[in-house]
mmCIF file of C-alpha atoms in Angstrom:
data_model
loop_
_atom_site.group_PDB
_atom_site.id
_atom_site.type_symbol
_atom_site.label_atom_id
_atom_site.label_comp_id
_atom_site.label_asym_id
_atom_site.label_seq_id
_atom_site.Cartn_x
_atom_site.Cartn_y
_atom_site.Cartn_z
ATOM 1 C CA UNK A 1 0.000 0.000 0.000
ATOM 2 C CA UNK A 2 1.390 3.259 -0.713
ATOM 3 C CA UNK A 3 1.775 6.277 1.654
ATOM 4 C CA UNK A 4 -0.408 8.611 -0.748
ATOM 5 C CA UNK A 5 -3.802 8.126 -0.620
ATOM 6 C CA UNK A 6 -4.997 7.820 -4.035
ATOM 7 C CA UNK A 7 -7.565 10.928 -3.998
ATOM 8 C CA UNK A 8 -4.652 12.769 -2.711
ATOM 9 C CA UNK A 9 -2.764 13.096 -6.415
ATOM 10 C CA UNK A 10 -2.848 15.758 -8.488
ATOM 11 C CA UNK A 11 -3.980 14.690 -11.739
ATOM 12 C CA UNK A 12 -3.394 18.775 -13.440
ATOM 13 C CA UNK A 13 0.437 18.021 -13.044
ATOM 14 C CA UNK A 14 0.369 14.202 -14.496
ATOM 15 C CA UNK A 15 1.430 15.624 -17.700
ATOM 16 C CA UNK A 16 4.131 18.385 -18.616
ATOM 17 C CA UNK A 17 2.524 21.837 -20.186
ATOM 18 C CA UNK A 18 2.040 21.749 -23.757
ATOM 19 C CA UNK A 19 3.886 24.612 -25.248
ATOM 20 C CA UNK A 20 2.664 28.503 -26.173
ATOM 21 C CA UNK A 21 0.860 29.123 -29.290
ATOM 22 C CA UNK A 22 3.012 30.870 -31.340
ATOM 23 C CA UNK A 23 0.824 34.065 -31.890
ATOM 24 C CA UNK A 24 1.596 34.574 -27.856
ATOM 25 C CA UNK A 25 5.203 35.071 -28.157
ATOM 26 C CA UNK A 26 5.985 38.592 -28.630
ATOM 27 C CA UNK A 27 9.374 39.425 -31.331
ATOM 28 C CA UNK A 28 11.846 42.407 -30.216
ATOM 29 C CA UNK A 29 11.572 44.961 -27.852
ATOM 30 C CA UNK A 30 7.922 46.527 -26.717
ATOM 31 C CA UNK A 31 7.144 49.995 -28.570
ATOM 32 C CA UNK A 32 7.304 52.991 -26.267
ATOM 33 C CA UNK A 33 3.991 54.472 -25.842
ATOM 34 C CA UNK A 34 4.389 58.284 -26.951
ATOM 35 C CA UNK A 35 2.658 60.443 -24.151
ATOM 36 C CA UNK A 36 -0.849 62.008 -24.383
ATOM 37 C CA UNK A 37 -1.043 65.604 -24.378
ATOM 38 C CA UNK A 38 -4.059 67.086 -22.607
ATOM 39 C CA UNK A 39 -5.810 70.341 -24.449
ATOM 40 C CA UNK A 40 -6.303 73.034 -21.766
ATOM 41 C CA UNK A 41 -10.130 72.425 -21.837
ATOM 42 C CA UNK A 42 -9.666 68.704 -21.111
ATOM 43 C CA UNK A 43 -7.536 69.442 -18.154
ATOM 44 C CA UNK A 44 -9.824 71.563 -16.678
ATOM 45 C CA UNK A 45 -12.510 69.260 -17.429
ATOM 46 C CA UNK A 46 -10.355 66.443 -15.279
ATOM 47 C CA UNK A 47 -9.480 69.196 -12.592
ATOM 48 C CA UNK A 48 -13.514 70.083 -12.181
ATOM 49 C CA UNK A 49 -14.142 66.319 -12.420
ATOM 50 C CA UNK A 50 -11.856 65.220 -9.630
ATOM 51 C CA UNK A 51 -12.719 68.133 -7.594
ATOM 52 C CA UNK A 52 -16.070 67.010 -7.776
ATOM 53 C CA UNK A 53 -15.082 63.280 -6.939
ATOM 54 C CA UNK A 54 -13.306 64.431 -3.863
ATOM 55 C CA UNK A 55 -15.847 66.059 -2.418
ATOM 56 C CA UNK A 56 -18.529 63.646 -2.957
ATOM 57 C CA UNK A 57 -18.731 61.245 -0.302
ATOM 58 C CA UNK A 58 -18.170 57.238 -1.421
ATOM 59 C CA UNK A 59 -21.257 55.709 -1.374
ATOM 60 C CA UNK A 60 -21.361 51.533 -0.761
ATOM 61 C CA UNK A 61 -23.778 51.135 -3.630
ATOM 62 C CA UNK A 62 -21.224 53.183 -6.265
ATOM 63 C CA UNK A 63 -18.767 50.683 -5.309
#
């Protein structure tokens, strides 16, 4: 009798990983995202919005 109960393997790990589709694997280095520049009207926009966010108390329903 062995010292492993039977319905204490792990069946998952029986077999090795097949390997990545090939589509997955990513060639080179990553692109560098360029940065977004902001119009003046948007940042305002984001300034009145967090404002507005920071003084509106968090609510458990607009979780």
């Amino acid at each position: 009798m062995a010292n492993t109960p039977q319905y204490d393997t792990d069946r998952h790990r029986a077999y090795p990983e097949p390997p990545a589709h090939p589509l997955w694997h990513r060639y080179g280095q990553p692109k560098p995202r360029l940065p977004q520049t902001l119009t003046p009207d948007q940042q305002q926009r984001n300034r009145e919005l967090l404002e507005a966010a920071a003084r509106k108390p968090r609510t458990a329903k607009g979780r």
